[in-house]
Short mmCIF file of N, CA and C in Angstrom, two decimals:
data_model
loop_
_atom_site.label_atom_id
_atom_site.label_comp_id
_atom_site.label_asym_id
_atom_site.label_seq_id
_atom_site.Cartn_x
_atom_site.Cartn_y
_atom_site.Cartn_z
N UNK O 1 14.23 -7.45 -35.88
CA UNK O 1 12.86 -7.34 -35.45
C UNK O 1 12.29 -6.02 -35.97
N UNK O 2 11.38 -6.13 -35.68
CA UNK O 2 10.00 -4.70 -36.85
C UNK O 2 10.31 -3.31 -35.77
N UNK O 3 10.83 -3.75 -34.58
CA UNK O 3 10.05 -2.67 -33.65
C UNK O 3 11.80 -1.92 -33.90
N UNK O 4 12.84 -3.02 -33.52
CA UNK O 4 13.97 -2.22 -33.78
C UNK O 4 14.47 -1.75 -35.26
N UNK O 5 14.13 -2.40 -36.25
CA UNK O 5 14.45 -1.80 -37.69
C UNK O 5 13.76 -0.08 -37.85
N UNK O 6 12.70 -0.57 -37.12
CA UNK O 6 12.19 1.61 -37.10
C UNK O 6 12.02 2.14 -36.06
N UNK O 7 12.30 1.65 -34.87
CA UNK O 7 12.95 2.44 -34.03
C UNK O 7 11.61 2.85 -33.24
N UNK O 8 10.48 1.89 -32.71
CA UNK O 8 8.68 1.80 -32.43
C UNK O 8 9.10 1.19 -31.40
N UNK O 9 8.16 1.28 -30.47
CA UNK O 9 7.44 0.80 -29.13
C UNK O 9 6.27 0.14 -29.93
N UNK O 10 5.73 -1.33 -29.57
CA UNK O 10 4.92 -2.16 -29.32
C UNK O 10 4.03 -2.19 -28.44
N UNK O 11 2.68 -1.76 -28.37
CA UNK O 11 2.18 -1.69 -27.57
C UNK O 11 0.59 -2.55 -27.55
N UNK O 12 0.67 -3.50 -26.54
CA UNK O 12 -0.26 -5.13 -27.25
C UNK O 12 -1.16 -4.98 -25.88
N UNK O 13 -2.57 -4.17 -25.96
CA UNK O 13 -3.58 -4.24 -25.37
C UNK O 13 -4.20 -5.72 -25.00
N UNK O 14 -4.44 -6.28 -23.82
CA UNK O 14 -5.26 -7.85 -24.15
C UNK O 14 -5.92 -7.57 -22.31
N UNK O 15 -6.74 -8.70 -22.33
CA UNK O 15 -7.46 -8.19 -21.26
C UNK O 15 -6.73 -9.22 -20.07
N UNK O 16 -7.55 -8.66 -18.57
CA UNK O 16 -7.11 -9.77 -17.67
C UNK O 16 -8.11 -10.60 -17.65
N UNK O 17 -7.79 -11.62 -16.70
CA UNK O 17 -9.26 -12.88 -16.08
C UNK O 17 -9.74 -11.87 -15.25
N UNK O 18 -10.73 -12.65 -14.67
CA UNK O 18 -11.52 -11.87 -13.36
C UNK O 18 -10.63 -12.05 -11.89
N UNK O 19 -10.67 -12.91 -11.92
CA UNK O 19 -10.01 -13.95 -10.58
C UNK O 19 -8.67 -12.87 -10.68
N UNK O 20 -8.97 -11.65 -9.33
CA UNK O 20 -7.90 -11.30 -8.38
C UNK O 20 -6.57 -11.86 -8.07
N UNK O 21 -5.80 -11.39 -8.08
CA UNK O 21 -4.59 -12.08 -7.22
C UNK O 21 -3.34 -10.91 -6.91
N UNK O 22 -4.05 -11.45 -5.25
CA UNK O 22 -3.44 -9.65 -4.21
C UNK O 22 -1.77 -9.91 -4.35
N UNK O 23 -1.85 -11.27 -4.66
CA UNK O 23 -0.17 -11.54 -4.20
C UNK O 23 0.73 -11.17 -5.93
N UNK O 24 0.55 -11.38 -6.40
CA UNK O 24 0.80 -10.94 -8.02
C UNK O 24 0.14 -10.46 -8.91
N UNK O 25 -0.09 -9.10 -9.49
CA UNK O 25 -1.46 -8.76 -10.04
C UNK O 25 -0.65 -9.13 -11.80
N UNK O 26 0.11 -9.65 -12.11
CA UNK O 26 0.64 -9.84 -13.38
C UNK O 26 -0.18 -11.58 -13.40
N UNK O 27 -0.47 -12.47 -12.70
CA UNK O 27 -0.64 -13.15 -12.48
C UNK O 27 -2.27 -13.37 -13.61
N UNK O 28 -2.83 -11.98 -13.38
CA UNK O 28 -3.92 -11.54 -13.96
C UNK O 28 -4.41 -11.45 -15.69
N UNK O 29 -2.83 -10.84 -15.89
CA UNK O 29 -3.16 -11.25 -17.47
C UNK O 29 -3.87 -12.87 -17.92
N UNK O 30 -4.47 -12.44 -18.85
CA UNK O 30 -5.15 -14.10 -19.33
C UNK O 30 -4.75 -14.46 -20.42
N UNK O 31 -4.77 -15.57 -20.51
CA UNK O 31 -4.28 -16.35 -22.17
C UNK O 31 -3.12 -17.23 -21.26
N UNK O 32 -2.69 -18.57 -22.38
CA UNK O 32 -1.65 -19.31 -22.23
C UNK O 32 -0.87 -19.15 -23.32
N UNK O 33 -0.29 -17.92 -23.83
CA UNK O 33 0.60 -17.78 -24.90
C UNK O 33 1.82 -17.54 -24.45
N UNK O 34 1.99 -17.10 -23.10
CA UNK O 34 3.60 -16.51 -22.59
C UNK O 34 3.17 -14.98 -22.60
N UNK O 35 2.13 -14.60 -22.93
CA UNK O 35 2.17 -13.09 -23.22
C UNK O 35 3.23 -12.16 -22.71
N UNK O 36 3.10 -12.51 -21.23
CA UNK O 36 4.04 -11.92 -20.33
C UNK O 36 5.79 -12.18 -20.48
N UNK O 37 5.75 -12.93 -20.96
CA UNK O 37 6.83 -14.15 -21.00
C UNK O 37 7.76 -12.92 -22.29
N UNK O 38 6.82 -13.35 -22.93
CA UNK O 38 7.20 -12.55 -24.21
C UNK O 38 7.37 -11.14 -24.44
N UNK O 39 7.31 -10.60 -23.89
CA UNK O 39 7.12 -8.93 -23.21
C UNK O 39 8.46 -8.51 -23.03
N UNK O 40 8.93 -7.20 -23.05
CA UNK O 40 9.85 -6.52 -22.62
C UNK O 40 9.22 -6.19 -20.89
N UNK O 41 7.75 -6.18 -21.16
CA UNK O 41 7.75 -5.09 -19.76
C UNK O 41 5.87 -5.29 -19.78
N UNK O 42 5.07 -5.19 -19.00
CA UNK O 42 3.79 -5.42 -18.66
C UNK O 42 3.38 -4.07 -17.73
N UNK O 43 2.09 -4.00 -18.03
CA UNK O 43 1.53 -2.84 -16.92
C UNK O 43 0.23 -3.58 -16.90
N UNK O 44 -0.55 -3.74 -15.36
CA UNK O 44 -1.85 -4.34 -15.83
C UNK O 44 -3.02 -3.23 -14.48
N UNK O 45 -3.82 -2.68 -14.87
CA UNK O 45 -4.55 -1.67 -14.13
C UNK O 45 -5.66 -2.38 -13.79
N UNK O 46 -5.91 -2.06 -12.74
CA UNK O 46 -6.78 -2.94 -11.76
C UNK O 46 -7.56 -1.89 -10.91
N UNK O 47 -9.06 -2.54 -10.88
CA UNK O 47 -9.89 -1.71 -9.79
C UNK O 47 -10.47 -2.61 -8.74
N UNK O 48 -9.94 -1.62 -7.67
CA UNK O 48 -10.67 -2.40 -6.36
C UNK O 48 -11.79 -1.14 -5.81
N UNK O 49 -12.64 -1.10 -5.54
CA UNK O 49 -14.32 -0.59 -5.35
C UNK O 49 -13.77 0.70 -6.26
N UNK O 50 -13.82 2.14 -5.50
CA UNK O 50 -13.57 3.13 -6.03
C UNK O 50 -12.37 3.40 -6.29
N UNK O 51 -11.55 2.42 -6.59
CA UNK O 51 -9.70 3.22 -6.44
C UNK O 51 -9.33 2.08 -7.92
N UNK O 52 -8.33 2.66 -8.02
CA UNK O 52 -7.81 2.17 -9.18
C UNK O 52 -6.14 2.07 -9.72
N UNK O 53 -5.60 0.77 -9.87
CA UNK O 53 -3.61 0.72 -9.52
C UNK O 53 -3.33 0.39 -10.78
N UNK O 54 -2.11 0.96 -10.96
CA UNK O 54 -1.69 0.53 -12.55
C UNK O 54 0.03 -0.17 -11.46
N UNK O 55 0.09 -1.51 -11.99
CA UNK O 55 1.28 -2.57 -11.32
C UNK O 55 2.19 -2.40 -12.91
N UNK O 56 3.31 -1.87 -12.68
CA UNK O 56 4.34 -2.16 -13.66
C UNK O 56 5.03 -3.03 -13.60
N UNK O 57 6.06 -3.62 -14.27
CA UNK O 57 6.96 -4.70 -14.73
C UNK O 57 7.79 -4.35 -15.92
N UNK O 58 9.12 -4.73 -15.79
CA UNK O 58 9.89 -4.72 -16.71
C UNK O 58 11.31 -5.50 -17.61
N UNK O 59 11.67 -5.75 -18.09
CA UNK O 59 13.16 -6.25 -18.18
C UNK O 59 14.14 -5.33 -17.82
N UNK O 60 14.11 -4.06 -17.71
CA UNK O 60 14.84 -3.05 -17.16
C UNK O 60 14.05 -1.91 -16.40
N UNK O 61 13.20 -2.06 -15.93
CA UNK O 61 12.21 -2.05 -14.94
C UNK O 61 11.74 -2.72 -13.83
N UNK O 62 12.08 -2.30 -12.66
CA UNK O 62 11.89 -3.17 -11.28
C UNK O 62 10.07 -3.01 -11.76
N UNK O 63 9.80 -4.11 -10.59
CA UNK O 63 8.06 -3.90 -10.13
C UNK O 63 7.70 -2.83 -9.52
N UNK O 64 6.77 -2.19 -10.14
CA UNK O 64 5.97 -0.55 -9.41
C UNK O 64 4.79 -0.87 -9.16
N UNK O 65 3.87 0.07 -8.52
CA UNK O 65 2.75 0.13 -8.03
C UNK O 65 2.15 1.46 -7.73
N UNK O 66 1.08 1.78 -8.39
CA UNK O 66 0.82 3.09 -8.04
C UNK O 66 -0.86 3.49 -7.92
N UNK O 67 -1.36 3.77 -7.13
CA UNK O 67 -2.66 4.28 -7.41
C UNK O 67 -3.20 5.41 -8.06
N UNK O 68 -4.10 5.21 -9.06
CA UNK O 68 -4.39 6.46 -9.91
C UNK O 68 -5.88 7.32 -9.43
N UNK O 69 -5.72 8.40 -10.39
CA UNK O 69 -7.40 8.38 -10.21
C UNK O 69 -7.58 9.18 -11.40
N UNK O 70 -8.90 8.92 -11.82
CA UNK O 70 -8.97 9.53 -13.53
C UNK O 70 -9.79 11.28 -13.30
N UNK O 71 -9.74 12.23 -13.76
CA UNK O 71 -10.04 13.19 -14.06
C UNK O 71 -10.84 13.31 -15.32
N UNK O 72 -12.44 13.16 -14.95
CA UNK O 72 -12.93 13.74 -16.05
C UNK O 72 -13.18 14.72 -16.53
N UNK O 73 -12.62 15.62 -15.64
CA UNK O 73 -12.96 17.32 -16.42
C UNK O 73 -11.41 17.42 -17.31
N UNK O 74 -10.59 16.86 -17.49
CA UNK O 74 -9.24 16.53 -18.20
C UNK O 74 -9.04 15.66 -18.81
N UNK O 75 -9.49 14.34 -18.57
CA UNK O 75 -9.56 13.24 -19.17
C UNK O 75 -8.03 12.56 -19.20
N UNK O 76 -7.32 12.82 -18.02
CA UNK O 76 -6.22 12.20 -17.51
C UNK O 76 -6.19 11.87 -16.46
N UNK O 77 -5.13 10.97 -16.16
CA UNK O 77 -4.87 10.23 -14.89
C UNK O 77 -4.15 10.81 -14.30
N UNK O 78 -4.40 10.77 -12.85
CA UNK O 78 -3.70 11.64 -11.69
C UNK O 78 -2.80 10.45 -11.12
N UNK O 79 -1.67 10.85 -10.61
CA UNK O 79 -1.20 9.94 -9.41
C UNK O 79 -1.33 10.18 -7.87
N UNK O 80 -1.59 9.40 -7.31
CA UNK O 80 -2.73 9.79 -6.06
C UNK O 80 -1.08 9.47 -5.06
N UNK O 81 -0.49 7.93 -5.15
CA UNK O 81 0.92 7.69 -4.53
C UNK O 81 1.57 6.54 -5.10
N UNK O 82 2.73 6.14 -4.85
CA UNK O 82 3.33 5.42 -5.21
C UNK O 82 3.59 4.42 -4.10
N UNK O 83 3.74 3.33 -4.42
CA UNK O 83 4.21 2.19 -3.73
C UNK O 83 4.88 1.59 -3.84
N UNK O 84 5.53 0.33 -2.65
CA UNK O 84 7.04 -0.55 -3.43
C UNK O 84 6.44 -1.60 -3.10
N UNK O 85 5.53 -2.32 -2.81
CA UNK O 85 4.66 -3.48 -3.49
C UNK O 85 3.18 -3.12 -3.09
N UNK O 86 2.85 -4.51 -4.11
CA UNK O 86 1.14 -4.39 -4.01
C UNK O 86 0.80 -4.63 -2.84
N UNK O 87 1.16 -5.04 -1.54
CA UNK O 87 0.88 -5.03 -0.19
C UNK O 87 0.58 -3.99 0.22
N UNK O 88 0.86 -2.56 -0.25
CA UNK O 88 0.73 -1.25 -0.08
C UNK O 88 -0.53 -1.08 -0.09
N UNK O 89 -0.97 -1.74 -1.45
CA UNK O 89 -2.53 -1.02 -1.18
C UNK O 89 -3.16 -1.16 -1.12
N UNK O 90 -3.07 -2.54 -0.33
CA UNK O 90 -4.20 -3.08 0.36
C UNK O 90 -4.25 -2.26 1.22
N UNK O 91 -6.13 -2.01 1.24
CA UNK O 91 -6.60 -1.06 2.73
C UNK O 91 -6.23 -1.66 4.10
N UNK O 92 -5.68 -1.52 5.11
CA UNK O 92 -5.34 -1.78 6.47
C UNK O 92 -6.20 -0.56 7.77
N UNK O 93 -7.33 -1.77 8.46
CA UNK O 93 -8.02 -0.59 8.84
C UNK O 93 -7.07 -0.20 9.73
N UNK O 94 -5.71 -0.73 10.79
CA UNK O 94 -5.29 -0.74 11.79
C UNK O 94 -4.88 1.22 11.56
N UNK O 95 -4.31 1.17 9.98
CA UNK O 95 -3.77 2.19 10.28
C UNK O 95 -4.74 3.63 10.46
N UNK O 96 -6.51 3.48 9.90
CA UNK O 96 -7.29 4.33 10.38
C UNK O 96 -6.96 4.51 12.05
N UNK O 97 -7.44 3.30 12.98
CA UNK O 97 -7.72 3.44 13.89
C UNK O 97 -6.85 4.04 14.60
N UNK O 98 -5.56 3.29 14.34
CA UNK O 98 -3.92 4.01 14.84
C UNK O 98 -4.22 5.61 14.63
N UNK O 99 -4.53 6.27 13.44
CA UNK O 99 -4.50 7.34 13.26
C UNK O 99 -5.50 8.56 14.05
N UNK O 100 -6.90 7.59 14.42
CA UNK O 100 -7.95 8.22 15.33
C UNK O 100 -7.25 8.31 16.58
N UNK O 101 -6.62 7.24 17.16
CA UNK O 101 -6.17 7.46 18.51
C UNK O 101 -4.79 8.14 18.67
N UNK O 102 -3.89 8.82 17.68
CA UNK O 102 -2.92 9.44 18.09
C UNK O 102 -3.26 10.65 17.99
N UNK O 103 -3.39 11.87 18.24
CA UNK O 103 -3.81 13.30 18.20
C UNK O 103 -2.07 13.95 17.84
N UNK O 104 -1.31 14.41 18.71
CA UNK O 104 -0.07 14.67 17.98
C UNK O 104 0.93 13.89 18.71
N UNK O 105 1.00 13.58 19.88
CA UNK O 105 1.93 12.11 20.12
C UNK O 105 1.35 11.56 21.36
N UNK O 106 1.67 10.49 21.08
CA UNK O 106 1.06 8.96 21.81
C UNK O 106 2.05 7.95 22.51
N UNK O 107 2.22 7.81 23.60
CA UNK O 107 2.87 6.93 24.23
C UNK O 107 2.59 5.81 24.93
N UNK O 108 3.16 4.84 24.82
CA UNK O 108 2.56 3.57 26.06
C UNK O 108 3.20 2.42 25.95
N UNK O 109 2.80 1.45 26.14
CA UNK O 109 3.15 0.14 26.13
C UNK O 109 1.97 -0.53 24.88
N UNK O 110 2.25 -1.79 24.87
CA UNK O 110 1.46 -2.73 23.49
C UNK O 110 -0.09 -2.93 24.04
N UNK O 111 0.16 -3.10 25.45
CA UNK O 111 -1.37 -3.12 26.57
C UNK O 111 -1.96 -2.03 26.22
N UNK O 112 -1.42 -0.97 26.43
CA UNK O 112 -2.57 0.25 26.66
C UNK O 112 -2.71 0.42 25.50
N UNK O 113 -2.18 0.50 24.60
CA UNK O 113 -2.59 1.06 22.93
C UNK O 113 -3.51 0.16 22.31
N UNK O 114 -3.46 -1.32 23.01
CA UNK O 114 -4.41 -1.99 22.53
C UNK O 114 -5.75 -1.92 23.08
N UNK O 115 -5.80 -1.55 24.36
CA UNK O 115 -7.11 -0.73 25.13
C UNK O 115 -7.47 0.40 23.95
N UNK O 116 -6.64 1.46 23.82
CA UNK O 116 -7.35 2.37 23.22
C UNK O 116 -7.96 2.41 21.98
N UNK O 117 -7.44 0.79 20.86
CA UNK O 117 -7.38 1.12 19.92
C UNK O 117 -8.83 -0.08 20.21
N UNK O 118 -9.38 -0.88 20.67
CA UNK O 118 -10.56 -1.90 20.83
C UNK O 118 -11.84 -0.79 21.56
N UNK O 119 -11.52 -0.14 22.12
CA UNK O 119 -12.28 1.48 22.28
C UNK O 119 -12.66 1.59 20.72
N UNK O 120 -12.11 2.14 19.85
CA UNK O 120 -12.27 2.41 18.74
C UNK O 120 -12.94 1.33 17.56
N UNK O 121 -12.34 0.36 17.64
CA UNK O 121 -12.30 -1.27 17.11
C UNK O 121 -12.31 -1.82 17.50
N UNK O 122 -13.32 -2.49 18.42
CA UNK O 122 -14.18 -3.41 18.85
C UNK O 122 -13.34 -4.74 18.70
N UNK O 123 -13.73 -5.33 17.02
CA UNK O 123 -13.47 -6.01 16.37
C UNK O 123 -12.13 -6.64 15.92
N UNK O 124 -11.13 -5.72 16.36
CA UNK O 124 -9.48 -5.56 15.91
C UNK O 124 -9.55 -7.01 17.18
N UNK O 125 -9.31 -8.15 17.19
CA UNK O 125 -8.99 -9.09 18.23
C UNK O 125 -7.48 -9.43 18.02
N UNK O 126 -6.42 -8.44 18.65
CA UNK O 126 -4.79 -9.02 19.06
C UNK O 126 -4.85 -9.14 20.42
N UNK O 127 -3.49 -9.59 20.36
CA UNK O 127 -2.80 -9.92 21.63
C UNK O 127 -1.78 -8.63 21.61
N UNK O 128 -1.58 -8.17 22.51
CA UNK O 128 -0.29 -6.84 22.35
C UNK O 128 0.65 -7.56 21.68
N UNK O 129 1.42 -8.51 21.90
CA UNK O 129 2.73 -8.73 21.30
C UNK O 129 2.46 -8.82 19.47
N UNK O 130 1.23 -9.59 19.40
CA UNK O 130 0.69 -9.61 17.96
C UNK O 130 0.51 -8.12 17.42
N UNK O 131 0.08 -7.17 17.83
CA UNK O 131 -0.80 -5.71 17.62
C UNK O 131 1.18 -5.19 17.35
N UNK O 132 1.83 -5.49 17.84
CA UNK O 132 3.46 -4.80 17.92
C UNK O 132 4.13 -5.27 16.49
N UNK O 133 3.71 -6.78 16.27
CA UNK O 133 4.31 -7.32 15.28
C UNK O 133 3.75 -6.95 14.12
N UNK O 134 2.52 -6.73 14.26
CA UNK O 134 1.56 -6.34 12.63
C UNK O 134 2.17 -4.82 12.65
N UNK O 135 2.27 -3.99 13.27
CA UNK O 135 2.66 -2.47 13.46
C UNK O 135 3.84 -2.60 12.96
N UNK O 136 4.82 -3.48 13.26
CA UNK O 136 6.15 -3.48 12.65
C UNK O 136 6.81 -3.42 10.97
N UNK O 137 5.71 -4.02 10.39
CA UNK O 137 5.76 -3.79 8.90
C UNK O 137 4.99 -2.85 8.17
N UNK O 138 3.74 -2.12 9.03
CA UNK O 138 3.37 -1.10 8.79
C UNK O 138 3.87 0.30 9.36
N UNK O 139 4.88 0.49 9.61
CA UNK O 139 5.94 2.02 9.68
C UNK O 139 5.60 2.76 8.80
N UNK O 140 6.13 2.37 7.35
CA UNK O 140 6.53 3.29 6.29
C UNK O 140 4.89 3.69 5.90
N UNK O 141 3.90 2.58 5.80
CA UNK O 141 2.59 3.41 5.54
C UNK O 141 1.90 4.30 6.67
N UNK O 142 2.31 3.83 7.99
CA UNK O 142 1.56 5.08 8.44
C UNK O 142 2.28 6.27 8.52
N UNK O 143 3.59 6.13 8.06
CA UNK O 143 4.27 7.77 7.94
C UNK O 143 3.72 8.25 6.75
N UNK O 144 3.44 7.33 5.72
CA UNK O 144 3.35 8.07 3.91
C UNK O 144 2.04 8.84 4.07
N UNK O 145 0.77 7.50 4.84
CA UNK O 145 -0.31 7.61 4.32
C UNK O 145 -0.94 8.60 5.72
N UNK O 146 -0.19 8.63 7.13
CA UNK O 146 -1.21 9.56 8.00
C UNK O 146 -0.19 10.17 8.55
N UNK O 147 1.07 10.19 7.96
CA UNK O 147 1.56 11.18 8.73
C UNK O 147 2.29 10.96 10.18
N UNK O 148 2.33 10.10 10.19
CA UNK O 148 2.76 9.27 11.92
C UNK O 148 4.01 8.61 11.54
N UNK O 149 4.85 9.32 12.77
CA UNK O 149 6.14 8.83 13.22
C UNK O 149 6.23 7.32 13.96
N UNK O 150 6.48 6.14 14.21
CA UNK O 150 6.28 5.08 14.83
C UNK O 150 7.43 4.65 14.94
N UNK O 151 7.74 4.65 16.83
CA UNK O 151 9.06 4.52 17.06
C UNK O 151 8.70 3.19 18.24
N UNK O 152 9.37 1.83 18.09
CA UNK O 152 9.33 0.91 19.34
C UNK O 152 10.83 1.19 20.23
N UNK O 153 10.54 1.40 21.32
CA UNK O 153 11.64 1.47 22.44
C UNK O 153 11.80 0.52 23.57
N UNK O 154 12.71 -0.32 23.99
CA UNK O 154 12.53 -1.21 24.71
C UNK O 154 13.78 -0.70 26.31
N UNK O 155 13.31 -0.39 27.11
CA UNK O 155 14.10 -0.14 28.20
C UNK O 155 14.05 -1.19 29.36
N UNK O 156 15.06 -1.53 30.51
CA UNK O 156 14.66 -2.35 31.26
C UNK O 156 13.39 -2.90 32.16
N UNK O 157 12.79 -1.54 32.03
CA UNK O 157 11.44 -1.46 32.58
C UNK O 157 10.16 -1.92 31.63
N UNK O 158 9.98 -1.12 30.90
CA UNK O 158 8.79 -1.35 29.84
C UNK O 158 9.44 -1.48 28.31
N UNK O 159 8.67 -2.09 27.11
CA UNK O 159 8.53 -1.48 26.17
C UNK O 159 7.77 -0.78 25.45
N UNK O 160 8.53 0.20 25.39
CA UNK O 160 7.59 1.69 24.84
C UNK O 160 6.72 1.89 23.43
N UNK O 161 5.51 2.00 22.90
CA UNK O 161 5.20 2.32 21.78
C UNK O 161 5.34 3.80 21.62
N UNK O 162 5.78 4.89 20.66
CA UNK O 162 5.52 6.04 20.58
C UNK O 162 5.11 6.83 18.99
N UNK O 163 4.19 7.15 18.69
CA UNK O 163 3.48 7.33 18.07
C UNK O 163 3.80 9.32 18.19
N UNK O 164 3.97 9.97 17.13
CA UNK O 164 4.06 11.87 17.19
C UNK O 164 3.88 11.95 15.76
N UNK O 165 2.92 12.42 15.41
CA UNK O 165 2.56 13.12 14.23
C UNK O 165 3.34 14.00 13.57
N UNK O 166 3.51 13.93 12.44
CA UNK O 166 4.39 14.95 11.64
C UNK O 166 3.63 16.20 11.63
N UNK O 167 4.15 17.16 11.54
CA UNK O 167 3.41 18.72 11.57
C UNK O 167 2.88 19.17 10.05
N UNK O 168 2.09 19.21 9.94
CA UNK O 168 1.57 19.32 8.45
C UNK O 168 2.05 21.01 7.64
N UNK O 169 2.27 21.01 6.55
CA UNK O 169 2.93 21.76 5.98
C UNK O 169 1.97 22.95 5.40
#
């Protein structure tokens, strides 16, 4: 092949469709040639309102995800964070609101946190046991993205939500 006889990287610009897709953003490339197929490895950069993700892929490359942001007084791209899927970055208001109502630690049950947090968000309509279960896969972002510890404790009496802010550096 051309690329290994001189020892080159290939690098094959083509555009995406329009038509989104939160669940696979490779999904996005357009054409019916295999493009992807045919690839060692894909990157496809995507904007959602003001933010902007470059999704990697590879044959010796797991799937990445990262949000950028461009610098025009440099005319380079910043990395803002990294992610381990595109579920990451989707916006989740829960974890604003979570973040308004913990100050530096927060305790209670699934009841009262859901009082405090419909105080705030009206609109948020769970059931506590639901509000516990959606919280359960969001851990790792509200530690990355606000800083919050999120610990569930279950004792014979209650189960505990506890919420303590990391101390900022």
């Amino acid at each position: 092949m051309f690329t290994d006889a001189y020892d080159l990287a290939l690098i094959l610009v083509h555009h995406t469709n329009k038509k989104p897709d939160e669940g696979n953003p490779f999904n996005q490339i357009s054409g019916t040639n295999g493009l992807l197929g045919a690839a060692d490895g894909g990157f496809v950069l995507c904007a959602e309102q003001e933010k902007r993700f470059l999704h990697c892929i590879g044959q010796d490359l797991p799937m990445q995800h990262y949000e950028l942001q461009f610098d025009r007084e440099t005319c380079l791209w910043e990395l803002i964070r990294s992610c381990k899927s595109a579920a990451e970055l989707v916006p989740e208001p829960l974890l604003d609101v979570i973040d308004a109502v913990v100050e530096d630690q927060w305790q209670g049950t699934a009841s009262e946190l859901l009082k405090a947090v419909q105080q705030i968000a009206p609109d948020i309509a769970l059931q506590p046991n639901s509000l516990t279960r959606r919280l359960n896969p969001l851990t790792g972002r509200l530690e990355q993205e606000k800083g919050i510890v999120y610990r569930y404790n279950r004792n014979k009496a209650k189960r505990l939500l506890t919420f303590t802010r990391k101390p900022t550096e």
